[in-house]
Tab-separated table of C-alpha atoms and ligand atoms in Angstrom:
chain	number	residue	atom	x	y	z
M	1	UNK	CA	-25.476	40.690	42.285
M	2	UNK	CA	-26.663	43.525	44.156
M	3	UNK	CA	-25.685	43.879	48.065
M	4	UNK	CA	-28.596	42.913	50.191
M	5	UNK	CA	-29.021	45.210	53.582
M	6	UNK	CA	-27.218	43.680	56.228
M	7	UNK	CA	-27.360	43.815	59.895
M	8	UNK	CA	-24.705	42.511	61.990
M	9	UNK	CA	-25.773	41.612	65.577
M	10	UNK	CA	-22.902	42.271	67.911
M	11	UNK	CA	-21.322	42.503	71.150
M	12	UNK	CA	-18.177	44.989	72.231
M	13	UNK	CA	-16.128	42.100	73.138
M	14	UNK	CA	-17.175	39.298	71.238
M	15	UNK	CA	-14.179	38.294	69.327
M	16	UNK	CA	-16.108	35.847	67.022
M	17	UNK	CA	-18.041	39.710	65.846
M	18	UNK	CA	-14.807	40.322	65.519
M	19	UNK	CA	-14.150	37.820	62.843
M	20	UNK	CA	-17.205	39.120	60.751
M	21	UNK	CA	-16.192	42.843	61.437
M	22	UNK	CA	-13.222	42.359	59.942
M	23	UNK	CA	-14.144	40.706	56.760
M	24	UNK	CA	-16.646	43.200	56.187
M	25	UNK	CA	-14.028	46.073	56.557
M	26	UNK	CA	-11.670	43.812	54.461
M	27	UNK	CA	-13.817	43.866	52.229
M	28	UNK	CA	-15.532	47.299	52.393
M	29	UNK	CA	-19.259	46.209	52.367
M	30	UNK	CA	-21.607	48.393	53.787
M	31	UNK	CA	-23.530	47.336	56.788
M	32	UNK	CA	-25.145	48.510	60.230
M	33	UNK	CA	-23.939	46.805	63.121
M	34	UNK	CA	-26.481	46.457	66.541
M	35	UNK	CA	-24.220	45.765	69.949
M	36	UNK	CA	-26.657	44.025	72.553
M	37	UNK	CA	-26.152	42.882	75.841
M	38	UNK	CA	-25.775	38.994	76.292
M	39	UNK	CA	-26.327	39.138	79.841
M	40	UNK	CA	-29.841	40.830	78.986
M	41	UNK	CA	-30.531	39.243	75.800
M	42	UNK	CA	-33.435	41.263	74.156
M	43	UNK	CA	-37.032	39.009	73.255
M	44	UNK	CA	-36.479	40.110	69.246
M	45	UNK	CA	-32.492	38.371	69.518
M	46	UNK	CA	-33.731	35.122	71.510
M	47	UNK	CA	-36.292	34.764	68.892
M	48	UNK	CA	-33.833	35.208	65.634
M	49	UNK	CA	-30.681	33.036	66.994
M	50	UNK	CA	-30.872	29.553	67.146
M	51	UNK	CA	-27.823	29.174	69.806
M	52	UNK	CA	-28.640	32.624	71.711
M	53	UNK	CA	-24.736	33.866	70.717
M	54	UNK	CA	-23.239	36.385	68.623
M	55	UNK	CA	-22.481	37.379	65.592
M	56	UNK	CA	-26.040	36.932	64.114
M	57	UNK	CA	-25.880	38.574	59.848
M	58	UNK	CA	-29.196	39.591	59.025
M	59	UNK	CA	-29.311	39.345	55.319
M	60	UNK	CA	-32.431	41.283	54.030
M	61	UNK	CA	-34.792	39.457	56.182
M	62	UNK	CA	-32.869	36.173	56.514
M	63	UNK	CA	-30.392	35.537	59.802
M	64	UNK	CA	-27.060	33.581	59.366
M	65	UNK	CA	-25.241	32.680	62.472
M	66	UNK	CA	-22.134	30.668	63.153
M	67	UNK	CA	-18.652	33.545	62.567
M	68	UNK	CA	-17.416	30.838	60.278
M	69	UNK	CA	-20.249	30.562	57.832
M	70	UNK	CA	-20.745	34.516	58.257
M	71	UNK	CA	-17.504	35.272	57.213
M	72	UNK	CA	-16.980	32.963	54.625
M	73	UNK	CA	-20.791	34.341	52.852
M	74	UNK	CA	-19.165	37.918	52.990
M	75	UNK	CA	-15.771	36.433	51.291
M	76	UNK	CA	-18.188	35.166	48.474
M	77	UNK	CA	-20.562	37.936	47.700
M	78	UNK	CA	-18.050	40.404	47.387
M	79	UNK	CA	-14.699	39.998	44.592
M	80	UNK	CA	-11.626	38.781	45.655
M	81	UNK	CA	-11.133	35.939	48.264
M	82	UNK	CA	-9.934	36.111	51.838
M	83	UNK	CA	-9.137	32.477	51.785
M	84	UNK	CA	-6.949	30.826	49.364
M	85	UNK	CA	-8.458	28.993	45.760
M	86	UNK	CA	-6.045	25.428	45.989
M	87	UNK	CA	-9.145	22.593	48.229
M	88	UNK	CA	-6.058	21.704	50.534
M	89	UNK	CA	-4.997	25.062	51.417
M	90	UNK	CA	-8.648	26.275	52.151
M	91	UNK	CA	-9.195	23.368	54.181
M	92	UNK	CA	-6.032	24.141	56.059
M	93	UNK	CA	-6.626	27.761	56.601
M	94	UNK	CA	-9.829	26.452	58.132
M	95	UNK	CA	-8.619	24.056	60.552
M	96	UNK	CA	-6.362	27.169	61.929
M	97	UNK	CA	-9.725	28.803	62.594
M	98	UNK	CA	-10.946	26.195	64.431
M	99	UNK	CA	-7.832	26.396	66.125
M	100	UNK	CA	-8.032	29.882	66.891
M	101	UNK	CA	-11.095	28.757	68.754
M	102	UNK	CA	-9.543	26.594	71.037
M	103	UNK	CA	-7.182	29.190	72.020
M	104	UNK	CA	-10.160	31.691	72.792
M	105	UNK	CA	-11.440	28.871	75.163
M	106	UNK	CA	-7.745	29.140	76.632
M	107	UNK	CA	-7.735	32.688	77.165
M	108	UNK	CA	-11.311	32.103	78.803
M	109	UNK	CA	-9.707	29.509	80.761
M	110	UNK	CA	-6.454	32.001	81.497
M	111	UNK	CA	-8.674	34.695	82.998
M	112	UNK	CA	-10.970	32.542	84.771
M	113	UNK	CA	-8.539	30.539	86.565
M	114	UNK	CA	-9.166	31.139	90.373
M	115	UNK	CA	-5.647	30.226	92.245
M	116	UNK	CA	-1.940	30.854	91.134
M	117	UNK	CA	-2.002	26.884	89.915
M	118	UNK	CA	-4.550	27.082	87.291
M	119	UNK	CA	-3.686	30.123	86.312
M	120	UNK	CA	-0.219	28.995	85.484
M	121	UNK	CA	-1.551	25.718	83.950
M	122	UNK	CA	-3.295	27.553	81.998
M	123	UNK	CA	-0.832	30.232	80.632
M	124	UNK	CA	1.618	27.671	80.068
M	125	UNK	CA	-1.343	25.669	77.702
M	126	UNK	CA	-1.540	28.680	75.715
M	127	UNK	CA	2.306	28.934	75.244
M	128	UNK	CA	2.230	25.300	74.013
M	129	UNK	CA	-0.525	26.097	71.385
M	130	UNK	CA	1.422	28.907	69.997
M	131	UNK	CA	3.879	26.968	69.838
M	132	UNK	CA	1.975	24.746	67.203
M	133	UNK	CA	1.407	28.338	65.286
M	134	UNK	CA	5.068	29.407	65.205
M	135	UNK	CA	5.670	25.784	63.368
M	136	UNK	CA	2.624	26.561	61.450
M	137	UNK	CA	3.271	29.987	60.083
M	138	UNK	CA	4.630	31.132	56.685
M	139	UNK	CA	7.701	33.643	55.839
M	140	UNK	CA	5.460	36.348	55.057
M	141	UNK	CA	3.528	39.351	57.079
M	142	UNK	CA	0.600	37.444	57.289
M	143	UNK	CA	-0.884	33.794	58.182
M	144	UNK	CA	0.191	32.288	54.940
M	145	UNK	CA	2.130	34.503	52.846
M	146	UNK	CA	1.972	38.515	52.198
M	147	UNK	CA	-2.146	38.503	51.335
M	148	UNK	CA	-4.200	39.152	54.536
M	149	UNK	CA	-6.919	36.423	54.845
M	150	UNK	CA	-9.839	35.142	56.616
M	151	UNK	CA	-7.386	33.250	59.163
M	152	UNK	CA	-5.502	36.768	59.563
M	153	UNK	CA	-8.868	38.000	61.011
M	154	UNK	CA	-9.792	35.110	63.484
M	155	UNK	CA	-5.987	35.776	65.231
M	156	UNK	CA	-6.576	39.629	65.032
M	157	UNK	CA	-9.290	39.083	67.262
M	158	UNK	CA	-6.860	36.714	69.729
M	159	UNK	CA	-3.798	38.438	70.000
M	160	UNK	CA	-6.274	41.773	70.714
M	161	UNK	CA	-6.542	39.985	74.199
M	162	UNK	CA	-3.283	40.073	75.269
M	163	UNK	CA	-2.656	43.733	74.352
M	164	UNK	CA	-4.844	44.087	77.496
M	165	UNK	CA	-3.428	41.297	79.493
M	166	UNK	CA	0.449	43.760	78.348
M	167	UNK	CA	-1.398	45.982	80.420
M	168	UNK	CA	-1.943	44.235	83.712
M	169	UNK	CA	1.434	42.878	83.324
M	170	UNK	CA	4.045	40.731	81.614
M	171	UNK	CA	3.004	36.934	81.174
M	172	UNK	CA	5.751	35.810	78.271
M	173	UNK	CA	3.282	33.457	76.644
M	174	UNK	CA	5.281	34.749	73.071
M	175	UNK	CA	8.595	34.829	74.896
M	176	UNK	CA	9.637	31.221	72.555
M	177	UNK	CA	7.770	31.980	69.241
M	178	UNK	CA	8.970	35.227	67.513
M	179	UNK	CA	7.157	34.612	64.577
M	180	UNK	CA	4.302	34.462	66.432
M	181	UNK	CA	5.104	37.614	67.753
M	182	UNK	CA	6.207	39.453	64.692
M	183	UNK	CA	2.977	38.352	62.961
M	184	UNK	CA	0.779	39.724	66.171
M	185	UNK	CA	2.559	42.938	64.625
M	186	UNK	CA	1.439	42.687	61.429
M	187	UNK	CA	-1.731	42.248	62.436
M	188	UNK	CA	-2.025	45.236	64.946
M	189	UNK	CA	-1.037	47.383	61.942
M	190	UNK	CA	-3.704	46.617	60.086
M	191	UNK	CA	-6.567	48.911	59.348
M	192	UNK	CA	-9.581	46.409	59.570
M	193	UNK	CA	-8.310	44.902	63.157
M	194	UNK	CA	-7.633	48.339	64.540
M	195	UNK	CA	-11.356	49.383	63.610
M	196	UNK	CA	-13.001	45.901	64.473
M	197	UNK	CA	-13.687	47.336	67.986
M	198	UNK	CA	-15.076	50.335	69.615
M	199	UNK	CA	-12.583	52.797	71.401
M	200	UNK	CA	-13.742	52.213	74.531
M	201	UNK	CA	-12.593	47.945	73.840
M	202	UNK	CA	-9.792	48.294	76.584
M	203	UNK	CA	-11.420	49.791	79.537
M	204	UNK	CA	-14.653	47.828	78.789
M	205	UNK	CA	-12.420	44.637	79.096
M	206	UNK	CA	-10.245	45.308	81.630
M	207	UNK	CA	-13.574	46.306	83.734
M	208	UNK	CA	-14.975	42.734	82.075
M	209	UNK	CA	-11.797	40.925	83.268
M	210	UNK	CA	-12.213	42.488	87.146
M	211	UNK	CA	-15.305	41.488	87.584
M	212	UNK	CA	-14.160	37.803	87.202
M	213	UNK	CA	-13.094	37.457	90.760
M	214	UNK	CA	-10.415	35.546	89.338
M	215	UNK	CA	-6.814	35.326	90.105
M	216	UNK	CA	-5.913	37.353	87.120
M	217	UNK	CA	-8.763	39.992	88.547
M	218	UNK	CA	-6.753	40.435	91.505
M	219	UNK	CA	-3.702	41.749	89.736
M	220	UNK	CA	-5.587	44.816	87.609
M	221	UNK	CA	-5.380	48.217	89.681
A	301	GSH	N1	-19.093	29.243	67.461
A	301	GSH	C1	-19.663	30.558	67.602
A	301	GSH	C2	-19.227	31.144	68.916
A	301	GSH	C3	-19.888	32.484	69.210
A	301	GSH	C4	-19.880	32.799	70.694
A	301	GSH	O1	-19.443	31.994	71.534
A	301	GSH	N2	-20.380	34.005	71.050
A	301	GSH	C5	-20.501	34.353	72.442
A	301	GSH	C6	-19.967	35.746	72.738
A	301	GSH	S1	-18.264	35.919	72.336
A	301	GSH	C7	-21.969	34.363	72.820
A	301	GSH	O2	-22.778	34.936	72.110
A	301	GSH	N3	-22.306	33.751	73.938
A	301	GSH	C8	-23.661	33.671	74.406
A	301	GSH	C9	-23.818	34.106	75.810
A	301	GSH	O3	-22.885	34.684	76.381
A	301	GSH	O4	-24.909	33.889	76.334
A	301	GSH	C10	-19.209	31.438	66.417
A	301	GSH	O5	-18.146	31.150	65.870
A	301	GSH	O6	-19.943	32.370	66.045
């Protein structure tokens, strides 16, 4: 099959792009990639995305959207899989995606918390669901064993987060799972995460993050 031109529609911080970025540097297809703003969504993206969010994959002249389906249509066209062959374990690598997206909704929730209460509430929700992960996790580098896969990717993106919350200051969430914690390792080593963002990823979040007004906004210099 020969690669059709593809277009990924992104945004610096979006850590669903992130998802597809990563597969596609996984898997070394070449593609263009088009950052817009989502608070000033240009007339040609309302018009191609269904849901008005990002990552849209232009394929030729078709549009997927949805990171899931994105990623999993760059796993297929290419050789090699990022997710494993056994229906049970494929199925289960795909429910810790889903997961993964529950715990971007609590780092949303973590950052966006106004007073000292939520904000602890909150932190202490995302300690619980790693928790879940560190009972969840395999002996090897990686999600399942020592091959990096599509799950690998989605927690890339998360655990990207809190090497910007390290900065404002120390919240422990990993203080009771260290294989949570040596995996986020793993992880930050990797090629494909490092280069799933621009440079600039940091400051533009930390900026992101201040303009919050939120109790976590308070505590960045
Ligand atoms: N379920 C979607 C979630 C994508 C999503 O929430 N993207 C956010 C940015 S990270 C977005 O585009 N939001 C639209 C907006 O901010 O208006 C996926 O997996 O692709």
């Amino acid at each position: 099959m020969s690669m059709p031109k593809l277009e990924l529609i992104s945004h610096h911080l979006c850590p669903y792009v992130q998802r597809a970025v990563i597969t596609l540097l996984e898997k070394e297809i070449p593609h263009e990639r088009t950052y817009i703003d989502l608070s000033n969504k240009p007339d040609w993206f309302r018009e191609i995305s269904p849901l008005g969010k990002v990552p849209l994959l232009k394929v030729n002249e078709e549009v997927l959207f949805e990171s899931a389906v994105i990623c999993e249509y760059l796993d297929e066209i290419t050789p090699g899989s990022l997710h494993p062959n056994d229906p049970l374990q494929k199925a289960k690598h795909r429910s810790w995606i889903e997961f993964g997206s529950s715990i971007l909704n609590g780092i949303a929730g973590f950052y966006n918390a106004l007073d000292q209460d939520t904000f602890e509430q909150k932190r202490g929700e995302l300690m619980q669901k790693f928790t879940w992960i560190e009972q969840n996790l395999g002996n090897g580098a990686y999600f399942a064993d020592e091959r990096f896969s599509l799950v690998d990717a989605v927690y890339g993106a998360i655990f990207r987060y809190f090497d910007v919350f390290d900065k404002i200051a120390d919240f422990s969430v990993f203080a009771n799972t260290p294989k949570v914690r040596d995996w986020r390792q793993s992880l930050q080593a990797r090629s494909s995460i490092q280069h799933a963002v621009t440079e600039d990823y940091s400051e533009r979040l930390l900026t992101f993050l201040k303009q919050r007004n939120a109790y976590l906004s308070a505590m960045i210099l």
